[in-house]
Each structure stands twice: as C-alpha cells, then as structure tokens.
Short mmCIF file of C-alpha atoms in Angstrom, two decimals:
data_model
loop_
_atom_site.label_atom_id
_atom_site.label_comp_id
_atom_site.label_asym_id
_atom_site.label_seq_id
_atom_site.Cartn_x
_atom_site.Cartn_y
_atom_site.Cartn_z
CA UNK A 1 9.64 -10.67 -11.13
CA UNK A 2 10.24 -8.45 -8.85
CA UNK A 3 10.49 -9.41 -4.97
CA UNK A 4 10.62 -7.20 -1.74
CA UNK A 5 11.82 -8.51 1.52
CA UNK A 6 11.81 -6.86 4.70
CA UNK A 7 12.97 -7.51 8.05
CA UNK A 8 12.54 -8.10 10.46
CA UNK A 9 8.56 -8.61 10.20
CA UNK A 10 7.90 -7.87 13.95
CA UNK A 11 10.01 -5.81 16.33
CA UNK A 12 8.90 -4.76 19.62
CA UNK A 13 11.75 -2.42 21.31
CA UNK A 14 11.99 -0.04 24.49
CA UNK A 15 11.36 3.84 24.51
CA UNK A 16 14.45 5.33 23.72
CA UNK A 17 16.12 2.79 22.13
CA UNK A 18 17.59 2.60 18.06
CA UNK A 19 17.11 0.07 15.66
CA UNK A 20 16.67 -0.13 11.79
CA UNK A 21 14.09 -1.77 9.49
CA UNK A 22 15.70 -2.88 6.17
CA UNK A 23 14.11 -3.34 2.69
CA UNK A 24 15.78 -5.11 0.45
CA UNK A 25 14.73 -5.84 -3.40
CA UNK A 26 15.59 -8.13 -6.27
CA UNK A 27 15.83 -5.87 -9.58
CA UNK A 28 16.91 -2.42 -10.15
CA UNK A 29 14.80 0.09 -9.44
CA UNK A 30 15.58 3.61 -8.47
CA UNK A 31 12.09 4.52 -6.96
CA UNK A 32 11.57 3.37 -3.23
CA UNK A 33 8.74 4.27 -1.23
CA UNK A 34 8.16 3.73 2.75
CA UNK A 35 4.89 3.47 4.29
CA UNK A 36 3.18 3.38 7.60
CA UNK A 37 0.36 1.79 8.39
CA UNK A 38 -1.88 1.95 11.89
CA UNK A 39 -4.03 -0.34 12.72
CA UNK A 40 -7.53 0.14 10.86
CA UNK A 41 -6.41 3.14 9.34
CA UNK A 42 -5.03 3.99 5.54
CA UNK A 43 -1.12 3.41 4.49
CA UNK A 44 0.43 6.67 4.93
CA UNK A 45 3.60 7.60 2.67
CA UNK A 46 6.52 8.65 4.95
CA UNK A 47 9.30 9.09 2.14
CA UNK A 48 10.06 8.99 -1.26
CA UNK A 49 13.34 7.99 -2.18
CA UNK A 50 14.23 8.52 -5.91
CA UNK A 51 18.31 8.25 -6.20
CA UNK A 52 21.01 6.17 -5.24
CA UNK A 53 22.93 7.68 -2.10
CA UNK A 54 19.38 9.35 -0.93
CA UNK A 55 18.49 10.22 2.28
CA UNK A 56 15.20 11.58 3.98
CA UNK A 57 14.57 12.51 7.63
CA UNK A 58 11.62 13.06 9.44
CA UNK A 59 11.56 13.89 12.98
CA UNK A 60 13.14 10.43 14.40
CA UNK A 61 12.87 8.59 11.27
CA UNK A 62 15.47 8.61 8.51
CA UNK A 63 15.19 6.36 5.38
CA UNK A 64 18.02 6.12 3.14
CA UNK A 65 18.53 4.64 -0.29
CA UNK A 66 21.18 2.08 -1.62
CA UNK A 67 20.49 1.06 -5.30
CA UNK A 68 23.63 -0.66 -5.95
CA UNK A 69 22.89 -3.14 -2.98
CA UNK A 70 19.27 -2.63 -3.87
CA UNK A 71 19.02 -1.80 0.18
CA UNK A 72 16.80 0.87 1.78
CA UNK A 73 16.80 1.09 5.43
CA UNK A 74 14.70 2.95 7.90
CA UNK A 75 16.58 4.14 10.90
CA UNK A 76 14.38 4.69 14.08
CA UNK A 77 16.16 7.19 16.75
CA UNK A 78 14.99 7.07 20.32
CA UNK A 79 12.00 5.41 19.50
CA UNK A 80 8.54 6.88 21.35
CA UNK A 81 4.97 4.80 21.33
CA UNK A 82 3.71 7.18 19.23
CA UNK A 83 6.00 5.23 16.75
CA UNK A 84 3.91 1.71 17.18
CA UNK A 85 2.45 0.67 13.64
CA UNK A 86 3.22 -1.08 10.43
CA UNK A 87 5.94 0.06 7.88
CA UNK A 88 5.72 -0.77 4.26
CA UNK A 89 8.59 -0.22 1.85
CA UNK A 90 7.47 -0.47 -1.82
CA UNK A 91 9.70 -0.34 -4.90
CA UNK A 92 8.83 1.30 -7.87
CA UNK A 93 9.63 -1.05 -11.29
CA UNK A 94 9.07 -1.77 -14.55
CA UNK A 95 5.62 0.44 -15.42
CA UNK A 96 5.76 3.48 -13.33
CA UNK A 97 2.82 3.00 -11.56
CA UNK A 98 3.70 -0.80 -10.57
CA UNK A 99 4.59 -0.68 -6.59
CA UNK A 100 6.02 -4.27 -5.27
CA UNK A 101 5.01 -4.09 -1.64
CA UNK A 102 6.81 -5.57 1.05
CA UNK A 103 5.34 -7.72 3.93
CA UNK A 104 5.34 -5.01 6.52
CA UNK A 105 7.67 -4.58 9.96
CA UNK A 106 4.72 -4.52 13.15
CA UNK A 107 6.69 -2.25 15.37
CA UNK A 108 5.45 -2.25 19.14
CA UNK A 109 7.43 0.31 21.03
CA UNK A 110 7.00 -0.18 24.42
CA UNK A 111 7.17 1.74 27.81
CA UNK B 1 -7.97 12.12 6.30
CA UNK B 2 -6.41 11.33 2.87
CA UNK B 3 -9.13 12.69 0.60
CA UNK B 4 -9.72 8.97 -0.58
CA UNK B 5 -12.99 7.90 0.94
CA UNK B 6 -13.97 4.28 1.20
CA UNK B 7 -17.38 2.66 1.79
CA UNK B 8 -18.17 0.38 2.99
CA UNK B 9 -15.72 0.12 6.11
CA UNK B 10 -17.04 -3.32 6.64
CA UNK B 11 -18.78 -6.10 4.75
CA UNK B 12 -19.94 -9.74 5.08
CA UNK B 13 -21.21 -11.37 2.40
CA UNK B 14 -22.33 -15.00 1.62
CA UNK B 15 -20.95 -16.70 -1.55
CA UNK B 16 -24.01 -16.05 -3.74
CA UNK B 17 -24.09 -12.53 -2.98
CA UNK B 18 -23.03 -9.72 -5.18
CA UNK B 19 -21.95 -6.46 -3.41
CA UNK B 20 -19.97 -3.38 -4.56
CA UNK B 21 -17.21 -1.40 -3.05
CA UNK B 22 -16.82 2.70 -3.83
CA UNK B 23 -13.86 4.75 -3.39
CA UNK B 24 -13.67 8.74 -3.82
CA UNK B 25 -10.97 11.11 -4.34
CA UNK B 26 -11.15 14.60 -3.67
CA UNK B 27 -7.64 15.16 -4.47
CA UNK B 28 -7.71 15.97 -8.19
CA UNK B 29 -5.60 13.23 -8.66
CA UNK B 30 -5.71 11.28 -12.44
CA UNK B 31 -4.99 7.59 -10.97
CA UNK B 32 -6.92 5.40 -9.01
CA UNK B 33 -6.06 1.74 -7.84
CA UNK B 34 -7.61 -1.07 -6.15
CA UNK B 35 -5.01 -2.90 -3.92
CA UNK B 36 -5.77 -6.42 -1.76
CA UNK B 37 -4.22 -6.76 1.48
CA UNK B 38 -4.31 -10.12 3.02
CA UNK B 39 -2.98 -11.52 6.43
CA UNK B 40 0.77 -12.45 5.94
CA UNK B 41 0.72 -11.67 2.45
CA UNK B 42 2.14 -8.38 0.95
CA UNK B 43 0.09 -5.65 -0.83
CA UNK B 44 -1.27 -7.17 -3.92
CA UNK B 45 -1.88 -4.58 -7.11
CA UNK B 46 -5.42 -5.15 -8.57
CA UNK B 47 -6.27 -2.58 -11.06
CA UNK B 48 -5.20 0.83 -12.09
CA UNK B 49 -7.13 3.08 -13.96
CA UNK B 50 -5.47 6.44 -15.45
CA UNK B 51 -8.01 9.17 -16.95
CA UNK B 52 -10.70 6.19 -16.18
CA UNK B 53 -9.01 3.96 -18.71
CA UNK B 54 -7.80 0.70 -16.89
CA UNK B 55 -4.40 0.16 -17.71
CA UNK B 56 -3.45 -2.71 -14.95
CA UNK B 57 -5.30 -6.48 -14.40
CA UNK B 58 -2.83 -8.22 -12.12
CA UNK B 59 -4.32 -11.11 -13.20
CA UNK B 60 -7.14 -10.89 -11.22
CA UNK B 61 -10.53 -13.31 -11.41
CA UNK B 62 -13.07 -12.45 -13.01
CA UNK B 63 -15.49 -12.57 -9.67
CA UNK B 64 -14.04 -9.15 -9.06
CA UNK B 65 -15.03 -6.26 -11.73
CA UNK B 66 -14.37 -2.77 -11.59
CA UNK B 67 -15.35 0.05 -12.75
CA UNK B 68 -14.15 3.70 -13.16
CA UNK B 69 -17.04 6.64 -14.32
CA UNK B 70 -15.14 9.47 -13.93
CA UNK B 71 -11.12 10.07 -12.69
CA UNK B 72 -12.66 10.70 -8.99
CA UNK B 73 -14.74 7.66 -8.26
CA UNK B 74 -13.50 3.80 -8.45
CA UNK B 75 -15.68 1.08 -7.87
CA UNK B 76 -15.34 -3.23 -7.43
CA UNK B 77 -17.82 -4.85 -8.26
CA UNK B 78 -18.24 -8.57 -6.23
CA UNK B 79 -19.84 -11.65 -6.95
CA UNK B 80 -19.69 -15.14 -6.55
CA UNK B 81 -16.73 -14.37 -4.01
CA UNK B 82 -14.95 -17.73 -2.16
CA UNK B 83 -13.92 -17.58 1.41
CA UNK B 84 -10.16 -16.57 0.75
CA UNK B 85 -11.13 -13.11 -1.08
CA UNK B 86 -11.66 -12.41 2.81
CA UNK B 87 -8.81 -9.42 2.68
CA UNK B 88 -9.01 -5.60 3.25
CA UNK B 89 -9.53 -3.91 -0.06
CA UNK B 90 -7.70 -0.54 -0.35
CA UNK B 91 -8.04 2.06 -2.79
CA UNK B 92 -5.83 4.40 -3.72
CA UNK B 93 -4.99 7.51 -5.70
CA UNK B 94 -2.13 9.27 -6.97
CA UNK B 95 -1.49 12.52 -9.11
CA UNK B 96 -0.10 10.67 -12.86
CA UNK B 97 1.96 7.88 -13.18
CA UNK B 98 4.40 9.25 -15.73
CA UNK B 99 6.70 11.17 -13.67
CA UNK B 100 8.44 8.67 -11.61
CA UNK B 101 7.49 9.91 -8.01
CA UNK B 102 3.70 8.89 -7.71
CA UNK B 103 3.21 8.86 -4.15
CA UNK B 104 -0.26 6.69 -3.11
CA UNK B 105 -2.53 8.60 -1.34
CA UNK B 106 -4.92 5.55 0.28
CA UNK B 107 -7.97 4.89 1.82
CA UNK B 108 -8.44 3.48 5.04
CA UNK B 109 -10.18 0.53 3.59
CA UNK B 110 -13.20 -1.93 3.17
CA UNK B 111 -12.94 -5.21 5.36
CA UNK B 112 -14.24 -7.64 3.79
CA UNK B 113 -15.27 -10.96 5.36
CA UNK B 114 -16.99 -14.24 2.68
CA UNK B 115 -18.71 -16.54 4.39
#
C-alpha cells in the first residue's frame, strides 16, 4: 500500500523568509503531483512532476522530484501572505488514475 | 473557477435522511471522481468513473451510491449516513487517465455535516 508523508503538517514563518515542505512516499512511483488548497475553496494543482531529477518553478515556488529517495520537496523563496494555505503532494501509483494524498502542510506566512 | 461546479456548498442532514450531491464539469474532461476529505485525515479516493463507467470503489459503504449519466455530471447519492461521514466531499475531473499526467481539476466542495 502505498503511503505519503509530509512534513511538517503546520508551518507558520515570517515574510521573506525560506523554508521547504517535503513529501516523501513508500513505493515507486514516477508521477508526483503538488496541490494547494485555501481555505473553503477547491485543491488547485501547482505542478506536475513526471521524472526523476525534475524540477518546476513557479514564481517563488519550486518543486523538485527525487524518485530514487522517493522525495519531492517544495521550496518556498521569500515567502509573501499571499502564500498562506494548504499544500497537498499526491503520488501517482499503481492504476493511473489512483492519487495517494498526503496530509497537507497549513502554511501561515506572517507579517 | 475550475469548471467543476459543486452543489450543494453546504448540507446537514439527520441520520434517516437521504440527500444527493451533484458535480458538473464544463471542461470536456472524460473522468470524474468523488474524493472525501476529513479533518486530520488525508484525501480519501471514492469513486472514479471514466466515459461514465465506474472503474474505482475504494471500498466504500454502501450508504454512499453514485451515479454518473453522462461524462459531465457526477452525482452521490446519501442515505442512512452516521455522524463520522461528516467530511467535505470533493469532486473532481480530469482529461483521461491513460496518459500518465492526469492533473485533477476540483471542485470547491460540499460540506457535509450528519447529525
């Protein structure tokens, strides 16, 4: 079965400030998906990762892809409030279709 | 906006009751998907229909039934519900699920609350 962990769950960090969200999962896959989530509102897909060694930015949020150490990480760069929601990472396996969600990171970015 | 409509945004029911919950697509996409999403708990997979054939029971009770008419309209039906099927129930599309990069489009959701 497959498992998805992420951590940390919460994270509340300054304006302007770094930090990384990682995603790590139990079998092979080579499909990783990362999600954001605000609050009452739908999951919105950020990235698509589909290869080992992949990497995907978008404005100051990178996501990169490590299939060997079944890792994904999502870098945050100078982080803004605009930032402030839930990320998902999901991991494609077995059927196609069949996305293993993680628990979600809450990020509060604050002032 | 996603194109994947949800309604309602919020229900209570009582136990006895039987209720339904509609999603709509307006993305031309060939796969829909009911997902749970409880406190604490990670996205749970439902059901998946592809060309309105469900292909996907995550081993899901039977209080829950859906039902797919067409490739752009999803529906659960609910009945006899207990008070922990209390969860936002998301639906979601996405264009196949053959190609290896099927990125969910989602709604934004029906709360539902059993009391």
């Amino acid at each position: 079965e497959l498992k998805v962990e992420q951590n940390p769950l919460f994270l509340s960090m300054q304006e302007g400030k770094n930090y990384t969200i990682y995603c790590n999962y139990s079998t092979t896959s080579d499909r990783l998906y990362w999600y954001r989530q605000d609050p009452g509102k739908s999951l919105e897909s950020l990235f698509v990762l589909l290869s080992n060694g992949a990497v995907k930015q978008e404005g100051r949020l990178m996501a990169s892809l490590d299939t060997k150490a079944r890792l994904s990480t999502l870098h945050i760069t100078a982080a803004v409030h605009d930032l402030s929601a839930t990320y998902f990472c999901a991991v494609g396996g077995g059927s196609n279709y069949k996305l293993t969600f993680g628990k979600g990171t809450l990020l509060t970015v604050n002032p | 906006e996603t194109g994947v409509t949800q309604t309602p945004r919020h229900l209570v029911m009582g136990m006895t009751n039987k209720k339904s919950l509609k999603c709509e697509q307006h993305l031309g996409h060939n796969a829909m998907y009911w997902y749970k999403q409880s406190a604490k708990k990670p996205l749970e997979l439902m059901f998946v229909y592809n060309f309105k054939e469900q292909t996907e029971n995550n081993s899901v009770p039977s209080r829950f039934s859906p039902e797919c008419p067409n490739s752009s309209h999803l529906f659960l039906h609910l009945h006899t519900l207990q008070p922990e099927d209390s969860a936002l129930y998301l639906c979601a599309s996405s264009q196949e699920f053959t190609g290896g990069n099927e990125k969910l489009f989602f709604g934004s959701g029906t709360q539902l609350s059993v009391l």
